[in-house]
């Protein structure tokens, strides 16, 4: 159960309001597949993921990245109830997608790095800390219904 | 996990770009570590960790210089960091999980300061490299 102070929520919203969901989503998923190539095990049906160039140019990666980050937007809107918000998605990731929850942590950290890249100085240690809490909370919520 | 020729080239290129800011990168890396992962402060009860502290600056410099040493001996990181490895195993005994945390905040710092250079390939190479450095530093733990 993640507890975010008013200040931390402010940091998160300030960044989120300026995020290009499609672009950042594609970037984050692409980097996940490039930095941790074993994560491609879930995306054999995406086609060519053999190089950084092919991953970043892959339309399915871009589309799916956008989908994932759009869903992340629900987290930002419901920071006080992440478990409830992601209950159905948690079941899906366990029962249908069979994704090891460790991957949620990997993607969360990749997202933080993408945000740092986009926002530079604005992504201060305090802002990062708030985001680390949020991505950890989302990872926990997505793993919550696993059995 | 080992570094390809391409990885090594990327790592050295990035290092040369960031080296002039090594000191402040080190300080920022540690600040981010202590903010995002407050439990890491338990290793520094003897430090003033406030913003601008000389100890924080000094230690950040030490950490980044060690990373630089690993870059300069990229074909033999184990030998280059042998003494540091012993230090971490027998004296400091920092739990291995923390090397991942530090590696992450180092990457965040570099990404924030060098967005154009921190491409996906550079990110991958440096993540690998820091993972190897972490392994070397924990290889004598048991």
XYZ file of C-alpha atoms in Angstrom:
289
model
C 0.000 0.000 0.000
C 1.810 3.113 -1.194
C 1.290 6.373 0.605
C 2.039 9.515 -1.318
C 2.000 12.896 0.363
C 0.261 15.867 -1.198
C 3.653 17.179 -2.203
C 4.630 13.909 -3.882
C 1.341 13.754 -5.769
C 2.032 17.295 -6.908
C 5.448 16.280 -8.261
C 3.916 13.356 -10.112
C 1.061 15.346 -11.638
C 3.368 18.166 -12.695
C 5.457 15.734 -14.719
C 2.551 13.622 -15.992
C 0.693 16.626 -17.387
C 3.611 17.200 -19.748
C 4.238 13.620 -20.807
C 3.557 12.571 -24.381
C 1.979 9.207 -23.636
C 2.415 7.699 -27.083
C 6.042 8.752 -27.420
C 7.144 7.949 -23.887
C 5.233 4.673 -23.854
C 6.945 3.545 -27.046
C 10.306 4.705 -25.715
C 9.889 2.883 -22.400
C 8.756 -0.427 -23.894
C 11.443 -0.208 -26.555
C 14.158 0.357 -23.986
C 12.840 -2.516 -21.870
C 13.271 -4.861 -24.825
C 16.721 -3.477 -25.666
C 18.205 -3.216 -22.179
C 16.668 -6.481 -20.947
C 16.391 -8.581 -24.101
C 14.910 -11.546 -22.251
C 11.689 -9.553 -21.843
C 11.046 -10.204 -25.533
C 9.788 -13.632 -24.436
C 6.345 -12.052 -24.136
C 6.442 -10.524 -27.584
C 7.506 -13.237 -30.033
C 4.510 -12.276 -32.145
C 5.753 -8.709 -32.593
C 8.132 -9.554 -35.414
C 11.671 -8.239 -35.677
C 13.129 -7.316 -32.288
C 16.697 -8.270 -33.158
C 18.354 -4.872 -32.877
C 17.843 -1.561 -31.094
C 16.895 -0.023 -34.433
C 14.308 -2.677 -35.266
C 12.815 -2.532 -31.769
C 12.403 1.250 -31.785
C 10.997 1.175 -35.316
C 8.612 -1.681 -34.636
C 4.996 -0.471 -34.974
C 3.678 -3.141 -32.601
C 6.172 -2.073 -29.926
C 5.103 1.530 -30.368
C 1.425 0.656 -30.215
C 1.768 -1.557 -27.214
C 3.996 0.913 -25.406
C 1.335 3.574 -25.841
C -1.299 1.169 -24.516
C 0.759 0.339 -21.431
C 1.493 3.957 -20.574
C -2.141 4.953 -21.126
C -3.015 2.368 -18.514
C -0.361 3.846 -16.265
C -2.362 7.052 -16.458
C -5.019 5.310 -14.379
C -2.420 4.969 -11.659
C -1.775 8.699 -11.686
C -5.535 9.352 -11.434
C -5.968 6.840 -8.604
C -2.818 7.101 -6.525
C -4.739 6.249 -3.356
C -6.189 3.025 -4.703
C -3.672 1.320 -6.934
C -4.640 -2.200 -5.883
C -8.299 -1.633 -6.704
C -7.487 0.145 -9.942
C -5.264 -2.668 -11.237
C -7.126 -5.701 -9.832
C -8.456 -6.839 -13.207
C -5.156 -6.156 -14.981
C -3.360 -8.106 -12.269
C -5.526 -11.154 -12.912
C -4.936 -10.788 -16.645
C -1.148 -10.631 -16.240
C -1.200 -13.721 -14.068
C -3.810 -15.948 -15.673
C -3.578 -15.048 -19.338
C -0.262 -13.328 -19.926
C 1.851 -15.283 -17.392
C 4.197 -12.378 -16.731
C 6.725 -12.644 -13.879
C 6.053 -9.606 -11.646
C 9.775 -8.867 -11.661
C 9.144 -7.407 -15.106
C 6.871 -4.717 -13.661
C 9.811 -3.459 -11.589
C 12.077 -3.456 -14.637
C 9.587 -1.438 -16.700
C 8.959 0.953 -13.816
C 12.650 1.793 -13.588
C 12.945 2.156 -17.345
C 10.034 4.629 -17.230
C 11.829 6.626 -14.537
C 14.926 6.796 -16.742
C 12.842 7.942 -19.739
C 11.302 10.690 -17.615
C 14.765 11.763 -16.424
C 15.884 11.972 -20.031
C 12.912 14.111 -21.052
C 12.750 16.401 -18.081
C 16.430 16.761 -17.143
C 16.963 19.201 -14.298
C 13.233 19.301 -13.549
C 13.442 15.624 -12.624
C 15.068 16.396 -9.291
C 15.936 13.769 -6.665
C 12.685 14.640 -4.852
C 10.614 14.244 -8.002
C 12.354 10.984 -8.824
C 11.680 9.661 -5.321
C 7.952 10.309 -5.725
C 7.957 8.508 -9.067
C 9.917 5.570 -7.661
C 7.204 5.214 -5.027
C 4.484 5.303 -7.670
C 6.102 2.762 -10.013
C 6.787 0.479 -7.052
C 3.133 0.821 -6.021
C 1.958 -0.011 -9.527
C 4.273 -3.036 -9.671
C 2.919 -4.264 -6.341
C -0.694 -3.669 -7.424
C -0.164 -5.591 -10.665
C 1.251 -8.518 -8.709
C -1.405 -8.388 -6.016
C -3.874 -10.846 -7.575
C -1.266 -13.428 -8.520
C -1.857 -16.921 -7.271
C 26.931 -11.600 -19.261
C 29.920 -10.055 -21.022
C 30.624 -6.885 -22.938
C 30.827 -6.913 -26.717
C 33.314 -4.759 -28.619
C 30.462 -2.394 -29.455
C 29.414 -2.196 -25.809
C 32.957 -1.254 -24.797
C 33.219 1.453 -27.431
C 29.916 2.964 -26.311
C 30.896 2.793 -22.641
C 34.215 4.542 -23.187
C 32.646 7.197 -25.429
C 29.986 8.020 -22.863
C 32.551 8.043 -20.051
C 34.696 10.592 -21.867
C 31.634 12.812 -22.241
C 30.583 12.600 -18.601
C 34.039 12.573 -16.961
C 34.341 16.385 -16.797
C 31.249 16.392 -14.582
C 32.317 13.347 -12.569
C 32.255 15.090 -9.192
C 28.767 16.520 -9.466
C 27.464 13.349 -11.106
C 28.730 11.413 -8.104
C 27.062 13.771 -5.650
C 23.774 13.739 -7.556
C 23.841 9.928 -7.845
C 24.143 9.596 -4.097
C 21.496 12.247 -3.400
C 19.069 10.427 -5.663
C 19.946 7.165 -3.912
C 19.225 8.563 -0.461
C 15.980 10.242 -1.561
C 14.495 7.302 -3.464
C 15.855 4.559 -1.228
C 16.130 6.006 2.289
C 17.160 2.622 3.658
C 20.537 3.117 1.957
C 21.290 5.867 4.453
C 21.790 3.164 7.083
C 25.268 2.671 5.665
C 26.199 6.261 6.421
C 25.259 7.053 10.030
C 28.601 8.795 10.349
C 27.969 11.152 7.428
C 26.347 14.526 7.054
C 24.080 13.709 4.107
C 22.492 17.135 3.746
C 22.569 18.901 0.399
C 25.939 20.546 -0.136
C 27.721 18.448 2.475
C 31.448 18.034 1.908
C 31.254 14.380 2.903
C 28.519 13.711 0.358
C 30.569 15.438 -2.327
C 33.737 13.600 -1.354
C 32.078 10.216 -1.346
C 30.271 10.835 -4.621
C 33.599 11.677 -6.223
C 35.127 8.489 -4.863
C 32.309 6.344 -6.267
C 32.371 7.861 -9.746
C 36.178 7.735 -9.900
C 35.988 4.013 -9.164
C 33.522 3.631 -12.041
C 36.041 5.507 -14.168
C 38.777 3.093 -13.100
C 36.590 0.220 -14.252
C 36.080 1.945 -17.618
C 39.829 2.471 -18.034
C 40.431 -1.224 -17.334
C 37.340 -2.431 -19.115
C 39.067 -5.619 -20.262
C 40.046 -6.517 -16.737
C 37.592 -5.008 -14.297
C 38.153 -7.770 -11.756
C 41.824 -6.933 -11.346
C 41.295 -3.177 -11.417
C 38.703 -3.291 -8.641
C 40.252 -6.123 -6.633
C 41.052 -3.997 -3.589
C 37.602 -2.380 -3.664
C 36.073 -5.828 -3.935
C 37.868 -6.904 -0.757
C 36.863 -3.705 0.984
C 33.189 -4.317 0.215
C 33.377 -8.000 1.186
C 35.235 -7.797 4.455
C 34.828 -4.273 5.792
C 31.822 -2.508 4.293
C 29.630 -5.577 3.692
C 26.993 -3.574 1.842
C 24.075 -5.870 0.995
C 24.276 -6.817 -2.685
C 20.788 -5.462 -3.439
C 22.131 -1.938 -3.021
C 24.470 -2.116 -5.996
C 21.418 -2.339 -8.250
C 19.929 0.728 -6.577
C 23.110 2.762 -6.994
C 23.501 1.636 -10.592
C 19.945 2.814 -11.266
C 20.384 6.279 -9.745
C 23.678 6.660 -11.638
C 21.854 5.934 -14.906
C 19.048 8.360 -13.988
C 21.656 11.068 -13.338
C 23.409 10.482 -16.653
C 20.080 10.340 -18.537
C 18.983 13.643 -17.012
C 22.272 15.386 -17.867
C 23.040 13.851 -21.267
C 19.673 13.082 -22.890
C 21.012 13.180 -26.439
C 23.890 10.810 -25.702
C 21.968 8.391 -23.532
C 20.490 6.432 -26.401
C 18.843 3.046 -25.928
C 22.129 1.378 -26.977
C 24.111 3.459 -24.503
C 21.556 2.670 -21.803
C 21.847 -1.057 -22.488
C 25.659 -1.026 -22.540
C 25.943 0.945 -19.322
C 23.320 -1.145 -17.533
C 25.349 -4.235 -18.458
C 28.617 -2.598 -17.448
C 27.362 -1.507 -14.034
C 25.930 -4.966 -13.506
C 29.383 -6.418 -14.130
C 31.018 -3.871 -11.820
C 28.491 -4.809 -9.136
C 29.313 -8.501 -9.603
C 33.010 -7.792 -9.226
C 32.406 -5.835 -6.035
C 30.398 -8.673 -4.521
C 32.424 -11.611 -5.846
C 34.320 -12.143 -2.586
C 31.269 -11.911 -0.325
C 31.097 -15.652 0.272
